[in-house]
Short mmCIF file of C-alpha atoms in Angstrom, two decimals:
data_model
loop_
_atom_site.label_atom_id
_atom_site.label_comp_id
_atom_site.label_asym_id
_atom_site.label_seq_id
_atom_site.Cartn_x
_atom_site.Cartn_y
_atom_site.Cartn_z
CA UNK A 1 -51.88 97.77 12.18
CA UNK A 2 -55.24 98.71 11.06
CA UNK A 3 -55.77 102.34 9.94
CA UNK A 4 -58.71 104.35 8.32
CA UNK A 5 -57.65 106.23 5.40
CA UNK A 6 -60.09 108.93 4.79
CA UNK A 7 -58.82 109.99 1.19
CA UNK A 8 -59.26 106.35 -0.12
CA UNK A 9 -62.31 105.90 2.00
CA UNK A 10 -60.90 102.75 3.14
CA UNK A 11 -59.98 100.81 6.15
CA UNK A 12 -56.30 99.17 5.57
CA UNK A 13 -53.62 97.52 7.03
CA UNK A 14 -50.05 98.39 7.20
CA UNK A 15 -47.04 96.32 7.23
CA UNK A 16 -43.34 97.52 6.74
CA UNK A 17 -44.76 100.33 4.93
CA UNK A 18 -46.97 98.49 2.87
CA UNK A 19 -50.75 98.53 2.58
CA UNK A 20 -53.31 95.83 2.21
CA UNK A 21 -56.98 94.90 2.73
CA UNK A 22 -58.10 92.40 5.26
CA UNK A 23 -57.96 89.06 4.04
CA UNK A 24 -55.50 90.28 0.88
CA UNK A 25 -52.41 88.50 0.19
CA UNK A 26 -51.10 91.72 -1.66
CA UNK A 27 -49.20 94.60 -0.47
CA UNK A 28 -48.78 97.82 -2.26
CA UNK A 29 -47.17 101.05 -1.77
CA UNK A 30 -49.42 104.40 -1.55
CA UNK A 31 -47.15 107.02 -2.98
CA UNK A 32 -47.23 110.86 -2.44
CA UNK A 33 -47.50 112.73 -5.32
CA UNK A 34 -44.17 113.33 -7.18
CA UNK A 35 -43.09 113.02 -11.14
CA UNK A 36 -43.30 109.24 -11.45
CA UNK A 37 -47.01 108.90 -10.09
CA UNK A 38 -47.80 112.19 -12.30
CA UNK A 39 -46.48 110.36 -15.16
CA UNK A 40 -48.19 107.20 -14.22
CA UNK A 41 -51.70 109.53 -14.15
CA UNK A 42 -50.98 110.82 -17.36
CA UNK A 43 -50.47 107.51 -19.33
CA UNK A 44 -53.68 106.29 -17.55
CA UNK A 45 -55.68 109.36 -18.11
CA UNK A 46 -54.62 108.91 -21.68
CA UNK A 47 -54.91 105.23 -22.43
CA UNK A 48 -56.01 103.85 -19.41
CA UNK A 49 -59.30 102.31 -17.88
CA UNK A 50 -61.02 101.16 -15.23
CA UNK A 51 -64.02 98.61 -14.73
CA UNK A 52 -67.14 100.52 -13.77
CA UNK A 53 -67.73 100.51 -10.07
CA UNK A 54 -70.92 98.63 -9.81
CA UNK A 55 -69.32 95.79 -11.91
CA UNK A 56 -66.12 95.97 -9.92
CA UNK A 57 -68.18 95.43 -6.63
CA UNK A 58 -70.40 92.75 -8.07
CA UNK A 59 -67.33 90.74 -9.60
CA UNK A 60 -64.82 91.81 -6.93
CA UNK A 61 -62.35 92.84 -9.96
CA UNK A 62 -60.66 95.92 -9.36
CA UNK A 63 -59.02 95.78 -12.64
CA UNK A 64 -56.82 98.82 -14.09
CA UNK A 65 -54.83 98.73 -17.52
CA UNK A 66 -54.00 100.22 -20.77
CA UNK A 67 -53.74 98.81 -23.95
CA UNK A 68 -51.17 100.23 -26.80
CA UNK A 69 -49.55 98.99 -29.76
CA UNK A 70 -46.25 100.76 -28.66
CA UNK A 71 -44.21 98.10 -27.18
CA UNK A 72 -41.43 100.33 -25.51
CA UNK A 73 -44.26 102.24 -24.02
CA UNK A 74 -45.93 99.29 -22.38
CA UNK A 75 -42.74 97.97 -21.00
CA UNK A 76 -42.11 101.63 -19.40
CA UNK A 77 -45.87 101.56 -18.04
CA UNK A 78 -45.23 97.96 -16.32
CA UNK A 79 -41.62 99.30 -14.64
CA UNK A 80 -43.07 102.59 -13.48
CA UNK A 81 -46.12 100.52 -11.87
CA UNK A 82 -43.87 98.44 -10.02
CA UNK A 83 -41.60 101.39 -8.88
CA UNK A 84 -44.85 103.53 -7.84
CA UNK A 85 -46.82 100.97 -6.30
CA UNK A 86 -44.55 97.83 -6.10
CA UNK A 87 -47.21 96.18 -8.67
CA UNK A 88 -46.19 94.12 -11.64
CA UNK A 89 -48.83 94.31 -14.13
CA UNK A 90 -49.69 91.19 -16.69
CA UNK A 91 -49.39 91.28 -20.19
CA UNK A 92 -51.85 89.87 -22.53
CA UNK A 93 -50.92 90.06 -26.08
CA UNK A 94 -53.59 91.09 -28.93
CA UNK A 95 -53.44 91.13 -32.39
CA UNK A 96 -52.09 94.64 -32.79
CA UNK A 97 -51.69 95.82 -29.46
CA UNK A 98 -50.72 94.66 -25.85
CA UNK A 99 -52.71 95.08 -22.62
CA UNK A 100 -50.92 95.84 -19.47
CA UNK A 101 -53.34 95.22 -16.28
CA UNK A 102 -53.44 94.52 -12.61
CA UNK A 103 -55.85 94.28 -9.84
CA UNK A 104 -55.93 96.64 -6.97
CA UNK A 105 -58.50 97.80 -4.84
CA UNK A 106 -56.28 100.46 -3.05
CA UNK A 107 -54.87 101.88 -6.38
CA UNK A 108 -58.49 101.93 -7.85
CA UNK A 109 -59.98 103.98 -5.04
CA UNK A 110 -56.77 106.00 -5.14
CA UNK A 111 -57.30 107.00 -8.86
CA UNK A 112 -61.00 107.57 -8.28
CA UNK A 113 -61.37 108.96 -4.96
CA UNK A 114 -57.94 111.12 -4.82
CA UNK A 115 -57.31 112.09 -8.33
CA UNK A 116 -60.95 112.03 -9.72
CA UNK A 117 -60.18 109.40 -12.52
CA UNK A 118 -63.81 108.11 -13.85
CA UNK A 119 -64.60 104.65 -13.63
CA UNK A 120 -66.16 103.10 -16.85
CA UNK A 121 -67.13 105.57 -19.63
CA UNK A 122 -64.35 108.30 -19.98
CA UNK A 123 -65.77 110.77 -22.41
CA UNK A 124 -66.90 113.89 -21.06
CA UNK A 125 -65.65 112.95 -17.74
CA UNK A 126 -61.85 113.63 -17.82
CA UNK A 127 -59.91 116.44 -15.88
CA UNK A 128 -56.47 116.97 -15.32
CA UNK A 129 -56.17 116.28 -11.31
CA UNK A 130 -56.10 119.54 -9.26
CA UNK A 131 -53.09 118.50 -7.70
CA UNK A 132 -51.31 118.39 -10.79
CA UNK A 133 -51.18 121.91 -11.24
CA UNK A 134 -49.03 122.66 -8.07
CA UNK A 135 -45.81 122.46 -9.80
CA UNK A 136 -44.32 122.62 -13.31
CA UNK A 137 -42.61 119.36 -12.66
CA UNK A 138 -45.80 117.57 -12.03
CA UNK A 139 -47.64 119.21 -15.15
CA UNK A 140 -44.73 118.18 -17.37
CA UNK A 141 -44.66 114.54 -16.06
CA UNK A 142 -48.35 114.31 -16.43
CA UNK A 143 -48.52 115.77 -20.05
CA UNK A 144 -45.37 113.19 -21.02
CA UNK A 145 -47.86 110.68 -20.28
CA UNK A 146 -50.97 112.33 -22.01
CA UNK A 147 -48.89 112.93 -25.25
CA UNK A 148 -46.93 109.75 -25.38
CA UNK A 149 -50.56 107.95 -25.42
CA UNK A 150 -52.67 110.14 -27.02
CA UNK A 151 -50.39 112.30 -28.72
CA UNK A 152 -48.86 112.52 -32.32
CA UNK A 153 -45.77 113.93 -33.78
CA UNK A 154 -46.09 114.73 -37.38
CA UNK A 155 -43.98 116.45 -40.27
CA UNK A 156 -45.00 117.89 -43.22
CA UNK A 157 -42.53 119.32 -45.70
CA UNK A 158 -40.02 119.35 -43.09
CA UNK A 159 -42.17 121.47 -40.67
CA UNK A 160 -42.98 119.34 -37.43
CA UNK A 161 -45.89 119.47 -35.20
CA UNK A 162 -46.77 117.76 -32.02
CA UNK A 163 -50.48 117.42 -31.09
CA UNK A 164 -53.01 115.64 -29.08
CA UNK A 165 -56.78 115.23 -29.38
CA UNK A 166 -59.66 114.29 -27.30
CA UNK A 167 -63.57 113.84 -27.55
CA UNK A 168 -63.58 115.66 -24.10
CA UNK A 169 -63.53 119.48 -24.34
CA UNK A 170 -62.87 120.41 -20.88
CA UNK A 171 -59.84 118.08 -20.79
CA UNK A 172 -58.24 119.56 -23.95
CA UNK A 173 -59.06 122.89 -22.00
CA UNK A 174 -56.96 121.66 -18.94
CA UNK A 175 -54.34 120.41 -21.19
CA UNK A 176 -54.04 123.69 -22.93
CA UNK A 177 -53.98 125.53 -19.42
CA UNK A 178 -50.97 123.19 -18.35
CA UNK A 179 -49.28 124.02 -21.72
CA UNK A 180 -49.74 127.70 -21.18
CA UNK A 181 -48.39 127.66 -17.71
CA UNK A 182 -45.36 125.67 -19.02
CA UNK A 183 -44.79 128.87 -21.48
CA UNK A 184 -46.00 126.91 -24.77
CA UNK A 185 -48.12 128.35 -27.62
CA UNK A 186 -50.61 125.75 -28.20
CA UNK A 187 -53.02 126.11 -31.17
CA UNK A 188 -56.62 124.90 -30.49
CA UNK A 189 -58.44 123.25 -33.20
CA UNK A 190 -61.87 121.18 -33.46
CA UNK A 191 -62.77 118.21 -35.86
CA UNK A 192 -66.10 117.65 -36.73
CA UNK A 193 -66.79 113.88 -37.45
CA UNK A 194 -69.41 112.28 -39.82
CA UNK A 195 -70.07 109.98 -37.22
CA UNK A 196 -69.38 109.82 -33.35
CA UNK A 197 -68.42 112.85 -31.06
CA UNK A 198 -66.35 116.23 -32.37
CA UNK A 199 -62.79 115.93 -31.38
CA UNK A 200 -60.81 118.68 -30.03
CA UNK A 201 -57.32 118.98 -30.05
CA UNK A 202 -54.13 121.25 -29.54
CA UNK A 203 -50.80 121.75 -31.70
CA UNK A 204 -47.57 122.73 -31.00
CA UNK A 205 -46.08 123.81 -34.30
CA UNK A 206 -42.55 124.80 -35.54
CA UNK A 207 -38.87 123.84 -34.30
CA UNK A 208 -39.09 125.97 -31.61
CA UNK A 209 -42.19 124.82 -29.88
CA UNK A 210 -41.24 120.80 -30.74
CA UNK A 211 -37.71 121.42 -29.30
CA UNK A 212 -38.99 122.96 -26.13
CA UNK A 213 -41.32 120.10 -25.91
CA UNK A 214 -38.57 117.69 -26.19
CA UNK A 215 -36.56 119.18 -23.63
CA UNK A 216 -39.16 119.79 -21.09
CA UNK A 217 -42.12 117.20 -21.68
CA UNK A 218 -41.08 114.50 -24.09
CA UNK A 219 -42.41 111.24 -25.25
CA UNK A 220 -41.61 107.83 -24.13
CA UNK A 221 -41.75 104.99 -26.51
CA UNK A 222 -41.60 104.82 -30.14
CA UNK A 223 -42.62 108.48 -30.51
CA UNK A 224 -39.59 109.38 -28.37
CA UNK A 225 -37.24 107.68 -30.88
CA UNK A 226 -39.03 109.37 -34.03
CA UNK A 227 -38.85 113.06 -32.45
CA UNK A 228 -35.30 112.28 -31.49
CA UNK A 229 -34.35 111.04 -35.08
CA UNK A 230 -36.05 113.91 -36.59
CA UNK A 231 -34.30 116.55 -34.42
CA UNK A 232 -30.96 115.08 -34.98
CA UNK A 233 -31.16 115.12 -38.68
CA UNK A 234 -33.09 118.25 -39.50
CA UNK A 235 -31.92 122.04 -38.86
CA UNK A 236 -34.93 124.78 -38.37
CA UNK A 237 -35.80 126.23 -41.47
CA UNK A 238 -34.55 129.97 -41.52
CA UNK A 239 -35.67 132.97 -43.85
CA UNK A 240 -33.57 133.39 -47.02
CA UNK A 241 -31.91 136.84 -46.54
CA UNK A 242 -32.59 139.29 -49.42
#
């Protein structure tokens, strides 16, 4: 059956709840926005990329992918993509990282037309999709993807901090707003580099904020193991009574 999908701006065919383009052998699911899709979006917004649209049209290569040195995170992304879209990404091992990628014009148009992900160059163009702010569950899942890819967990003299930075100021402001809505207390900072764009970032500092993050947002991949190990083996520092 042929349908016109106004959101994707595409003519699609549907077969057993899966969608495809005329002449294509690939069948994909078009999901509603839930926490799994929000997590997928967070990962892509953090470490993902799309071919620039003009090149995609010219070469008919609607490639979507992420590159990571965190193998558990890569595997989670592969499983998540299969669950959300019924697409199994391919893996390309590099010297120090792994690329997970797939080709789908339908998913490409979903990311760009519905959720506003920029094709090609990302700096200065990233925003959290408006739809993510509809619920705490969606914001938390999206932030899990962002912090798992672009975030960091550091400890200095047993004092823990979780941070995230970006060259796109408005994107960091979106992340700050999401954290504030979830009752966090982020600290904003600017890092002026000798070369390249400024970096803008946020920190969640101290045991209370870090524990709250672990409970309500969390990491996936190697950062999750590092944070869990720290919390299991360290107690909050408390003031010594006079």
